[in-house]
Structure formats: C-alpha cells, structure tokens
Amino acid sequence: MASPTSINPAHAHFESVLQAQLCQDVLSSFQGLCRALGLEPGGGLPQYHKIKAQLNYWSAKSLWAKLDKRASQPVYQQGRACTGTKCLVVGAGPCGLRAAVELAMLGARVVLVEKRTKFSRHNVLHLWPFTIHDLRALGAKKFYGRFCTGSLDHISIRQLQLLLLKVALLLGVEIHWGVTFTGLQPPPRKGSGWRAQLQPSPPAQLANYEFDVLISAAGGKFVPEGFTVREMRGKLAIGITANFVNGRTVEETQVPEISGVARIYNQSFFQSLLKATGIDLENIVYYKDDTHYFVMTAKKQCLLRLGVLRQDWPETDRLLGSANVAPEALQRFARAAADFATHGKLGKLEFAQDAHGRPDVSAFDFTSMMRAESSARVQEKHGARLLLGLVGDCLVEPFWPLGTGVARGFLAAFDAAWMVKRWAEGAGPLEVLAERESLYQLLSQTSPENMHRNVAQYGLDPASRYPNLNLRAVTPSQVRDLYDVEAKEPVQRMSDKTDSRKPATGSVATQEELLHWCQEQTAGYPGVHVTDLSSSWADGLALCALVHRLQPGLLEPSELQGVGALEATSWALKMAEHELGITPVLSAQAMVAGNDPLGLIAYLSHFHSAFKSTPHNPGPVSQGSPGTASAVLFLGKLQRTLQRTRAQGNGEDAGGKKPRVEVEAETPSTEEPPVPEPDVPVTPPSQYQEASAEDLCALCGEHLYILERLCANGRFFHRSCFRCHICEATLWPSGYGQHPGDGHFYCLQHLPQPGHKEDSSDRGPESQDLPTHSENNMPSRPSIPGAPQEGTTPVPSQPTRQLIRLSSPERQRLSSLHLTPDPEMEAPPKPPRSCSVLARQALEGSFVGWGMPVQSPQVLVAVEKEEEESPCSSDEEAEEDVPLDSDTEQVLWNLAKNSGTMNSYPTWRRTLLRRAKEEEMKRFCKAQAIQRRQNEIEAALRELEAKGTELELALRSRSSSPEQQKALWLEQLLQLVQKKNSLVAEEAELMITVQELNLEEKQWQLDQELRTYMNREETLKTAADRQAEDQVLRKLVDVVNQRDALIRFQEERRLSELASGPGPQG
C-alpha cells in the first residue's frame, strides 16, 4: 500500500515541516507546502482551515485535533474575538512566538519581525507543569518526539523556538526574517495609522503595514520608548554556560542529570571540587537535551586565579568584556567543572558550536536584572490609538537559577493576549491598562505551588490560572500616566536604590520623641534621670534600666549598687544583644565617655523602633513582639550555646573557667570538631570593645561610620571588609567562623580545623561528616559503602555524658524521624532520603484505601538512579526501562502484584524517579532564591551606608547650618538606621531557612550512613564498626535536636504573633 506522501506531494512537504530541525528548513518546507496547496503564507486563520481541509491523512489529523481542541475554547470565539485587529510582534523568541500564536487563535492579523535568520541558542530552559501541558496541547510531541522524556522537564531554546515557529506558520502568522525594529513611526495625519521603523529597508508591504497593537518581545536590551525600566542590583554574580555535543551513546544516556547543587547547603561537594580542580563555584546545574548543558555561578577570585579573567576591573562590562576573557582558559574551566560534576562519565567533552561557529561557552553577568515599571501603554496621535505591551525579558529579566523565565514569559504572553482581546472588545484604554497592570502585579509571585492545580483548565482567561485574582487591584485613575496623547521621552533606567521588598515598618521617631520614650521606659528606677541623649547614659544605669524594663529578671536594680559605670554599661550592652536582639553600635567606653552622641542616638533608636508598640508594663517582652529581630535573637542564642558546647568538648572549661560568649555565626551543628575560643574572660568591661575602637575597622583600620558598623565577636568591621580570609566571599550570619589561632574570619567552607592532618586542613567544618564528591548528594545518589568513611574522626564525648545505647528498632525509628512545623507554616521542601524509601512511601500511600495493607519492607540502601531518555507517551515512541536495584524492584513488584496493576510498573518507576528529581529542584530553587535575596540585601546595605556616611559627615561637621536643617539630617539618618535594621533582620530570617536546608541535608546523609551499618549482620560487625555506628547515631541525635529547636522557635514565634494581633505595625 502506497504511503500518503507518495500519493500527495503536499504530504511530503508537511512531513518535512514536522521533522525539520533548522529554521531555514522549516521555512522552505512550509513555503513548499503552501505552493503545493496553492496558498500564500501569512494568511491568518483562513489559511489554517484551508491547509487542514486538504491535509486529512492520519498524521496531520492528530495535529489538527490538538490545535482544534485549543481553538474551540469559548474565549477565542471560534477565531472571531479579535477580527479586524492588526498586531505587530517584535522578536521570535519563545515568548514572542507564544504571544503570536495566541493572537492568531483570537483571529487577529499577526505580523512578526525578527532580526536573526536562524535559531542557534542551545541553552536549556526548565519547564513548569503548565508549560508542559500547554506545549503538548500545541502538538509538541508531533514536532519534537523527545519532548520531556528525561528525568527533568526541560527543552532547549532552539527546539522550543522551532516548535512554536511551526505552530505559528500553520496558524497563518506572517513572519519576516533579518528585519530589525528600530522604533515607531507615528501617523502623519488624521486617518492614517501607526507604522514601524525597520532596517534594512523592508518590502513595501511590510513598510506600509499599519497596526494598532505592538507586542515587544525583543529581549531586555530593547524596550520601546515611553516605558520606564527599574534596575534590581545584587552582589557581583558571574554565570558560565557551556554546551557539549550529545552523541546520545548508551554511556551518555546513563549519566544522571543534576537538577541543581548549591553551596549554600552542600559545601562538601564544592570543597571537593575546589581541591580537585581549583574551581570555586556557588552552584551548578546539568541538563541533558540536544546538548549536554551546564550552567554554573563562579567566583571572581577563582576566575582571576585560573586565568579566565585577565585583569580585575571594577566595571562589570569591562570585567566580562571579550578582551578580558581568555577563551581557552574559559573552555578548560567549564570542561573541568562539567567533568567533575558527572564523575567523568561523559567521556571526552567536545563543545557544541554557537551561531558564529565557535565553542558554545560563555561568561555572563547577572548582577543586575531589569524590570519594567509597567507592562503596557497606550499612545494616541491624530485620533489613532496604539496599544503597546511587553512580554519576555523586556518585561522582566528572569533569575536563571530559579527556572522561572519561560513559565512567567508564557504567562505574560497569555496576559498580553487577554489585554488585546479586551482592547478588541471596545473596553476603554484606561480600563484595559488597569486590568493589565493588575495582572502584572501577580507575575513576580507566581510559582507552580500558588497557581491553580489543574493545569488542564489553563487558558487565556486569567481566572483559569490565578487563584486569587483581582482585576481591579489597580484602578484606572492610577494608570493615567500610561495613556499618552504624544510619545514621551525615551526609556529611562532607574536604579532600585532602596529596598522595596521589605520597607521599614512604622514611622521614625524624632530626637524629641525618642527622648520622651526613653524617659517613659526608665521612669521610677532609682538613680536614673534621663534628661538628654548623651550624658544621662554615661553611668550605665539608664541603659540597665531600659534593658530591665524590656526584659525583667535579668538583674535587679539593687544589684547595681557599687558597680562601676563601665561594668554596668558592658552588662547592659551584652544583655541587649543576647536577650533582646539589639546589636551594639558603639562600645561601652564610648557610651561612658559620651564622645559619640550620634552613635548613642542610633543605638537607642533601635530599641524604640523594636519595642515602641510594647505595652508599658513590667512583664517581659516576648520573642515575637512586633518589631523585635526575633530571628537575630534566636540565631545569636543558638550559636552561643553551640559555641560553648564545642568549647566544653575541647576541654576549655576543665579549670572551671567560664567560656567566652561570642556571636559566632555558623551552621548549628555539634558534630563538628570543637574549635577552641580565644583565652578571653567574659566579665571585664573590655569584652565588647577596646578603647574607642568602634571608630576604626578591626581589619582595615579605616574609619567606621555608624551605618557601616558591623559587630561580630566583640569587634566592629566594615561589611565590605568582613569577608572570608581565603576566598574573600561575604560572610553571612551563621555562615562563618573565627579561627582561634590566627584570629582571621573564614566562611565555613574554608574554616581551618585544629588538629587535622594537612590533607584535610582546608576542608570546611562540615565536610568531614559528609561524603566526598564521589559519594555526596549529587542527583545520582550513589550507594554509600558499607565501611565507615575514610578520614571520619569521632567527636570527643563530653565528660558528663553517657554513651547512648538504643535497640535496633529504636535506631530504625530515629533514622526515619522527620520533624515538621505547623501545617500553617511554609516549610522548605524535604529532599527524598533515597529512591527506595520514596518508592515505598509513595506507593503505599497510593493504595491505602483501596483494600491494600500497608507493607513494611526491610530498610533499603540508597540506590543510584540511572536514567535513560524514555518517552512520556507510549503511543508515540517505544518505552525504555530505567534499572533499579533488586531490593527496590522487589518492593515495587510486591505492591504491583497486590494491587493487580502489574503492567503499570514501568510507569510508576519513572514517575517516582521524576518526583525525586523535582523535589531536588525545588530545594535548589529555594536555596538560590535565598542567595539572590542575600545579594540584594548586601547591595541595598551598601547604598544605605553611602547615604548614611554623607549625613553623618554633615552632622558632625562644625558648620553653621540651622538647627532645623540638622534636625532634618538626624531624622534622615535614623530612617536609614531603621532600614538597615530591617534588612539585617530579614537577613537573619533567611539564614534560619538556610540552617533548615543544612540540617535536612545532614540528616539525609547521616540517615544513609546509619542504614549501611544497620543492614549488616551483628556478627559481622567489628569493634570499629560499632564505634563508628555509635558516632553516627550521636550525630543524628544532635541534628534531630537542632531541627527540633528550629521548629520550636518558629512555632513559638507564630503563636506569639497570633497572640499579639495585627498591631499598629502590621
């Protein structure tokens, strides 16, 4: 029987369109199809119906069925919703093509211009569930058979563009290649319309095309005139992308993808990478698509040291300019990182070629991201109105580690098409703009978790996608400035100078209000008479009274009799930090001497902003009171407790000496080797500061202004100076330690450990308890050997402790223990402990209620998840199984037999593996969101410091400025102090979340290590094995206790916030 393609030549052209893998091949095949059918390309929906009528064989029918199902949704009104509307789409990126497809389905005439002539971007995009469903509904599997067949859901930019290009051509979109949009040409007279300025000279038909809707999807480098763009800056962030040739060999298909590894919670991997290759990264991701795609964030100092960057320049453009990047060194860097991350299993890594025929590897800057202030505008001239909308990167530049770019880009395309539909219906310009801006407010908060769960119902109507939709969140009166009768000045780029995410709460007190509040709080205390904000605090009694008022029970006022001013002030500063979360701004000496009145006012303003809403009563202030930096307070208490524990474990308290109390921020973990602290007593007043040292940075010796002061371990620093002594990375709360020998500060990855051998001296404090790079929590999750890890050193037990003895069932229950916070609280996603455990839990839960008993299989060892690309739908391609170990296989087999659905076993297996990868990706995205916010906070603090320095210099100068001006300067300075305190509190909140991620990772690792010992026969265990098992068990108990402490803290704070009510500060 002859095939359809041999009977009808049009069928052959159509099959060529489906299979074409190059942009030019798609265009030539489609032109051949149109010639064979006697049609002109770009004819809109009528062209689609003519093609469908003439191509009715089985292969074409399956595609028509999908497209017709989408087009039959009521919102499109059978392709007549936007009849008569003329649209111009600029840019053939994924978002521009997706917007063009929607506009074509609405019945609009759509013309698309693209400056490029081919698709060459190999970089891979992560897909959300709704984008997968959306693309499947457009026939993705017909155009690209490997669509979403791996363990992670992604697609290369090039394949996504090809897919959408084919759909757009079939739906009648008119596309012009090699044409650059340079601006708008307003109507010269009444009765004419808006046109585009294009280069080079376009055909007459395109040059004379008049349109009433412009959709810009030309990327972040081009934004039409009239739109204002805001820059969101963070700390310097250098990304590196690399694409290697995918030969699709059996060996390559078995290499597991990496959904994301972040140093913020897995320092052991990056320490191993640094030792093996000299490469210092923040994160790394590996996707397997048309190419082997790697993307990573590298540290500048590492790039300079390895010769990737030739010189260090302060300007980012110059630093990463082509003249300053050594191509060969960059290629070696990317190849070494990729080879290490995949354990060398990809063989010889050969770079794919980019659009210019060069190796596809590049370094890019994502320090700042652009975001348009508005998503749409309307311009009117000579009675002709033009609706302008933004989609894609020119609307919001995505933060790549979160994988939100294409998903939010598609949502913006849908919202823009909905706006055009409302425009075509005759809604007023202000009403259309207000609705569009209401939707734009939702875009940056969207995630798979907070959108409608049923992705099958997603459509053009925003109500089908957003659960809590309010199309009147922005009123027409608020968007009047977006309606222009004449075009305004060119686009402005505004730097996001102040931190807009978390504004300072409440109003800032004036100097008089602050004095009055202090007088109220200290009234009634013997010997305390506050008359000013300088000399009244010199004896220390006023500060002690203020601390006692806010936290009674620490010290009775009668106990201060006979205590010197310096000692009393030192005690009050210490208690304010340890019990109230108020970090010092000046030293006890400076407060007693009264030589820093501005510092004292800034310090007292922190008390006022934190506790001004607290009722005036003798009761203690709760940890969750409005305004208190409860996260700062909790971190400080937890870290000091752990520091004392480590000091005691190291024998420092053998002589009864009280260990020094320090604010040493590091991951709360008692399984680390003890770090002895400097031999400094706690009681002398000089514990906090040496004489007048708060004016000078303890590291660089330069002057410290009030906003610049960062207090750590009793000394003051510039934030810019407070960096790791080795890698110069910024030190975050709970992410650093001070070495007792040299006194330097280090990040946890580089903190030297006393008593270790040379070969492990540069490992972080956590790395000894985590597997090496061949055994760590890479997505492959390889099995941990039965013997204890080489190099693992026991934690010295404290003299007063007794050895923990638990039975085997108790140990098994402990290893499976998971502590979860209150259901109302948002907890971080938990990583799967092993594929086998995930399989057992998921399948047991699936059959409970269906008459199947819950099974309790023997505890299984972690398995290495090996993947092969297998299609998602068995009706389109043959299916390949992914091998599992025998124990997991037996569990799944038993469950399948008992449920009577044995034939579905391969589908379950693939689903479980994908679910495990998805959980890993969620965890990675959360860590990257935290890191990005930390960088934004650091940038915001730098700007506050610069402003504060200017104000402080003006206030301290002996100028003849009027007192009213000085009062205004002081109020502005206090506003900056309050903003800084708010940012520091948010930073502490982020670090608590980081600690949760760290503890989850440690529990996972210890759980797996403990299982390797538990699964051995007792008769086969040696004395060393039993000792190692006891050590792992003690570590696991410590980690569980620390997670419990975090959960209790969050629960107590939640309850106290509920009890305190909304309050005046919200």
XYZ file of N, CA, C and O in Angstrom, residues 23-117:
380
model
N 15.909 26.298 11.232
C 14.931 27.344 10.940
C 14.712 27.481 9.433
O 13.564 27.560 8.974
N 15.797 27.523 8.651
C 15.655 27.677 7.208
C 14.932 26.485 6.587
O 14.155 26.654 5.635
N 15.164 25.289 7.128
C 14.460 24.110 6.604
C 12.965 24.199 6.885
O 12.146 23.796 6.046
N 12.602 24.714 8.049
C 11.176 24.881 8.366
C 10.523 25.842 7.383
O 9.441 25.570 6.830
N 11.194 26.975 7.141
C 10.616 27.986 6.255
C 10.494 27.479 4.827
O 9.453 27.664 4.173
N 11.546 26.830 4.315
C 11.489 26.334 2.929
C 10.456 25.223 2.780
O 9.725 25.183 1.774
N 10.361 24.345 3.788
C 9.358 23.272 3.712
C 7.948 23.839 3.776
O 7.050 23.363 3.049
N 7.747 24.852 4.596
C 6.408 25.429 4.686
C 6.048 26.179 3.412
O 4.895 26.125 2.953
N 7.012 26.878 2.808
C 6.734 27.544 1.543
C 6.391 26.524 0.460
O 5.490 26.740 -0.362
N 7.109 25.379 0.465
C 6.775 24.323 -0.487
C 5.384 23.768 -0.245
O 4.645 23.471 -1.195
N 5.003 23.641 1.024
C 3.655 23.171 1.343
C 2.607 24.140 0.817
O 1.601 23.719 0.221
N 2.824 25.440 1.025
C 1.853 26.436 0.570
C 1.761 26.441 -0.959
O 0.662 26.573 -1.530
N 2.893 26.294 -1.641
C 2.857 26.253 -3.113
C 2.094 25.026 -3.587
O 1.291 25.104 -4.530
N 2.323 23.908 -2.926
C 1.624 22.682 -3.345
C 0.123 22.796 -3.135
O -0.656 22.183 -3.882
N -0.270 23.571 -2.124
C -1.703 23.721 -1.840
C -2.297 24.971 -2.465
O -3.507 25.231 -2.314
N -1.473 25.770 -3.154
C -1.974 26.982 -3.797
C -2.328 28.071 -2.809
O -3.293 28.827 -3.037
N -1.554 28.188 -1.734
C -1.842 29.180 -0.701
C -0.681 30.158 -0.576
O 0.443 29.884 -0.982
N -0.997 31.319 0.008
C 0.015 32.328 0.289
C 0.283 32.319 1.783
O -0.647 32.424 2.590
N 1.577 32.182 2.213
C 1.875 32.159 3.660
C 1.435 33.466 4.342
O 1.409 34.533 3.734
N 1.101 33.336 5.618
C 0.713 34.514 6.397
C -0.723 34.929 6.207
O -1.056 36.115 6.373
N -1.592 34.000 5.882
C -2.977 34.343 5.614
C -3.906 34.262 6.804
O -5.136 34.289 6.630
N -3.386 34.118 8.014
C -4.234 34.075 9.193
C -4.961 32.751 9.340
O -4.624 31.745 8.706
N -6.001 32.753 10.178
C -6.751 31.523 10.439
C -7.389 30.924 9.186
O -7.484 29.700 9.072
N -7.873 31.733 8.220
C -8.391 31.112 6.996
C -7.353 30.210 6.320
O -7.705 29.166 5.762
N -6.083 30.602 6.353
C -5.038 29.747 5.778
C -4.970 28.417 6.517
O -4.845 27.359 5.902
N -5.074 28.446 7.861
C -5.027 27.212 8.646
C -6.160 26.275 8.251
O -5.960 25.068 8.058
N -7.359 26.812 8.095
C -8.508 25.961 7.756
C -8.352 25.360 6.360
O -8.771 24.215 6.109
N -7.745 26.112 5.432
C -7.533 25.571 4.085
C -6.506 24.441 4.102
O -6.673 23.429 3.424
N -5.430 24.636 4.882
C -4.429 23.570 4.991
C -5.050 22.326 5.609
O -4.847 21.200 5.135
N -5.831 22.531 6.642
C -6.450 21.390 7.338
C -7.420 20.648 6.412
O -7.491 19.407 6.448
N -8.117 21.386 5.592
C -9.087 20.741 4.696
C -8.401 19.868 3.654
O -8.956 18.846 3.223
N -7.207 20.248 3.226
C -6.536 19.495 2.161
C -5.588 18.415 2.697
O -5.223 17.511 1.944
N -5.189 18.526 3.956
C -4.323 17.518 4.560
C -5.137 16.759 5.610
O -5.230 17.176 6.763
N -5.753 15.671 5.199
C -6.646 14.946 6.103
C -6.217 13.511 6.333
O -7.033 12.656 6.664
N -4.918 13.223 6.127
C -4.457 11.861 6.420
C -4.124 11.767 7.911
O -4.074 12.764 8.635
N -3.849 10.573 8.423
C -3.822 10.307 9.861
C -2.791 11.143 10.612
O -3.053 11.624 11.709
N -1.601 11.335 10.026
C -0.554 12.067 10.730
C -0.952 13.522 10.928
O -0.739 14.102 11.998
N -1.527 14.113 9.910
C -1.958 15.509 10.025
C -3.177 15.630 10.928
O -3.299 16.585 11.709
N -4.083 14.649 10.864
C -5.301 14.739 11.665
C -5.016 14.787 13.163
O -5.713 15.479 13.914
N -4.009 14.045 13.607
C -3.708 14.046 15.040
C -3.244 15.424 15.502
O -3.528 15.834 16.628
N -2.537 16.170 14.627
C -2.140 17.534 14.981
C -3.329 18.472 14.931
O -3.510 19.305 15.826
N -4.166 18.342 13.892
C -5.350 19.215 13.803
C -6.254 19.022 15.014
O -6.849 19.992 15.504
N -6.344 17.814 15.491
C -7.218 17.558 16.647
C -6.739 18.342 17.870
O -7.552 18.900 18.617
N -5.423 18.391 18.065
C -4.885 19.130 19.212
C -5.121 20.634 19.051
O -5.568 21.309 19.993
N -4.812 21.164 17.878
C -4.980 22.596 17.672
C -6.449 23.000 17.714
O -6.803 24.059 18.260
N -7.318 22.169 17.149
C -8.749 22.486 17.173
C -9.304 22.457 18.586
O -10.190 23.254 18.931
N -8.793 21.542 19.405
C -9.248 21.487 20.792
C -8.897 22.773 21.531
O -9.710 23.310 22.295
N -7.705 23.289 21.283
C -7.321 24.563 21.907
C -8.173 25.702 21.364
O -8.680 26.543 22.118
N -8.339 25.756 20.036
C -9.069 26.857 19.419
C -10.557 26.828 19.734
O -11.246 27.850 19.579
N -11.064 25.667 20.184
C -12.505 25.563 20.471
C -12.883 26.148 21.828
O -14.076 26.207 22.150
N -11.914 26.588 22.614
C -12.243 27.192 23.899
C -13.075 28.448 23.671
O -12.812 29.232 22.752
N -14.091 28.681 24.498
C -15.017 29.805 24.265
C -14.336 31.163 24.171
O -14.826 32.059 23.480
N -13.190 31.322 24.851
C -12.554 32.631 24.885
C -12.130 33.099 23.494
O -12.085 34.308 23.223
N -11.850 32.163 22.583
C -11.410 32.551 21.239
C -12.583 32.883 20.318
O -12.360 33.461 19.241
N -13.785 32.533 20.725
C -14.996 32.824 19.938
C -14.845 32.336 18.497
O -15.148 33.037 17.529
N -14.349 31.117 18.370
C -14.155 30.465 17.069
C -13.308 31.314 16.129
O -13.538 31.381 14.921
N -12.293 31.970 16.704
C -11.366 32.758 15.896
C -11.888 34.104 15.467
O -11.308 34.731 14.565
N -12.962 34.573 16.123
C -13.519 35.866 15.738
C -13.419 36.904 16.855
O -13.975 37.987 16.732
N -12.690 36.594 17.940
C -12.630 37.521 19.074
C -11.899 38.806 18.719
O -12.234 39.878 19.230
N -10.887 38.722 17.846
C -10.090 39.917 17.510
C -10.054 40.161 16.009
O -9.066 40.681 15.470
N -11.113 39.787 15.324
C -11.170 40.032 13.890
C -11.081 41.537 13.627
O -11.768 42.327 14.259
N -10.225 41.907 12.718
C -10.047 43.327 12.420
C -8.926 43.977 13.190
O -8.553 45.120 12.903
N -8.342 43.283 14.176
C -7.225 43.813 14.947
C -5.919 43.447 14.252
O -5.703 42.283 13.896
N -5.066 44.456 14.061
C -3.785 44.238 13.404
C -2.675 44.361 14.444
O -2.592 45.366 15.153
N -1.839 43.340 14.504
C -0.795 43.274 15.530
C 0.577 43.150 14.888
O 0.729 42.491 13.850
N 1.556 43.768 15.538
C 2.952 43.590 15.178
C 3.678 43.029 16.393
O 3.649 43.635 17.466
N 4.314 41.878 16.228
C 5.094 41.259 17.299
C 6.563 41.395 16.934
O 6.964 41.031 15.822
N 7.352 41.917 17.866
C 8.782 42.118 17.636
C 9.552 41.062 18.417
O 9.509 41.028 19.646
N 10.237 40.174 17.707
C 11.052 39.151 18.356
C 10.457 37.766 18.211
O 9.295 37.541 18.565
N 11.266 36.822 17.697
C 10.824 35.442 17.525
C 11.437 34.537 18.573
O 11.759 33.380 18.305
N 11.600 35.073 19.783
C 11.976 34.221 20.898
C 10.782 33.401 21.342
O 9.674 33.540 20.797
N 10.946 32.518 22.317
C 9.816 31.698 22.755
C 8.598 32.514 23.175
O 7.469 32.148 22.838
N 8.818 33.612 23.878
C 7.677 34.402 24.364
C 6.996 35.163 23.230
O 5.765 35.275 23.186
N 7.794 35.710 22.300
C 7.191 36.393 21.168
C 6.384 35.459 20.293
O 5.273 35.788 19.854
N 6.923 34.266 20.026
C 6.188 33.289 19.222
C 4.942 32.806 19.935
O 3.892 32.617 19.303
N 5.038 32.617 21.270
C 3.853 32.149 22.002
C 2.764 33.210 21.992
O 1.570 32.878 21.881
N 3.129 34.476 22.108
C 2.129 35.547 22.032
C 1.515 35.601 20.639
O 0.298 35.805 20.491
N 2.335 35.410 19.593
C 1.816 35.427 18.228
C 0.811 34.311 18.003
O -0.212 34.501 17.322
N 1.080 33.133 18.562
C 0.152 32.009 18.416
C -1.195 32.351 19.047
O -2.255 32.093 18.455
N -1.180 32.918 20.240
C -2.442 33.266 20.910
C -3.207 34.328 20.130
O -4.433 34.241 19.977
N -2.506 35.338 19.645
C -3.177 36.393 18.882
C -3.774 35.828 17.599
O -4.878 36.231 17.186
N -3.064 34.885 16.964
C -3.602 34.277 15.747
C -4.859 33.482 16.045
O -5.828 33.513 15.263
N -4.870 32.760 17.172
C -6.069 31.991 17.529
C -7.248 32.905 17.843
O -8.408 32.495 17.679
N -6.977 34.109 18.285
C -8.053 35.069 18.541
C -8.615 35.659 17.251
O -9.635 36.358 17.279
N -7.936 35.399 16.139
C -8.422 35.890 14.854
C -7.772 37.169 14.397
O -8.173 37.729 13.356
N -6.791 37.671 15.114
C -6.113 38.897 14.715
C -5.170 38.618 13.553
O -4.695 37.491 13.362
N -4.879 39.679 12.793
C -3.819 39.560 11.801
C -2.492 39.826 12.516
O -2.329 40.862 13.176
N -1.571 38.904 12.387
C -0.335 38.976 13.142
C 0.855 38.986 12.192
O 0.992 38.088 11.350
N 1.686 40.007 12.329
C 2.947 40.098 11.597
C 4.070 40.088 12.629
O 4.040 40.841 13.606
N 5.063 39.230 12.422
C 6.184 39.110 13.352
C 7.476 39.444 12.614
O 7.703 38.951 11.495
N 8.330 40.280 13.241
C 9.627 40.610 12.663
C 10.723 40.122 13.610
O 10.615 40.259 14.824
N 11.773 39.550 13.039
C 12.891 39.007 13.815
C 14.191 39.402 13.123
O 14.339 39.203 11.913
N 15.146 39.951 13.901
C 16.402 40.414 13.316
C 17.334 39.263 12.947
O 18.185 39.413 12.077
N 17.185 38.114 13.596
C 18.058 36.980 13.289
C 17.505 36.207 12.097
O 16.364 36.366 11.693
N 18.343 35.323 11.576
C 17.918 34.489 10.454
C 17.970 33.009 10.773
O 17.690 32.181 9.908
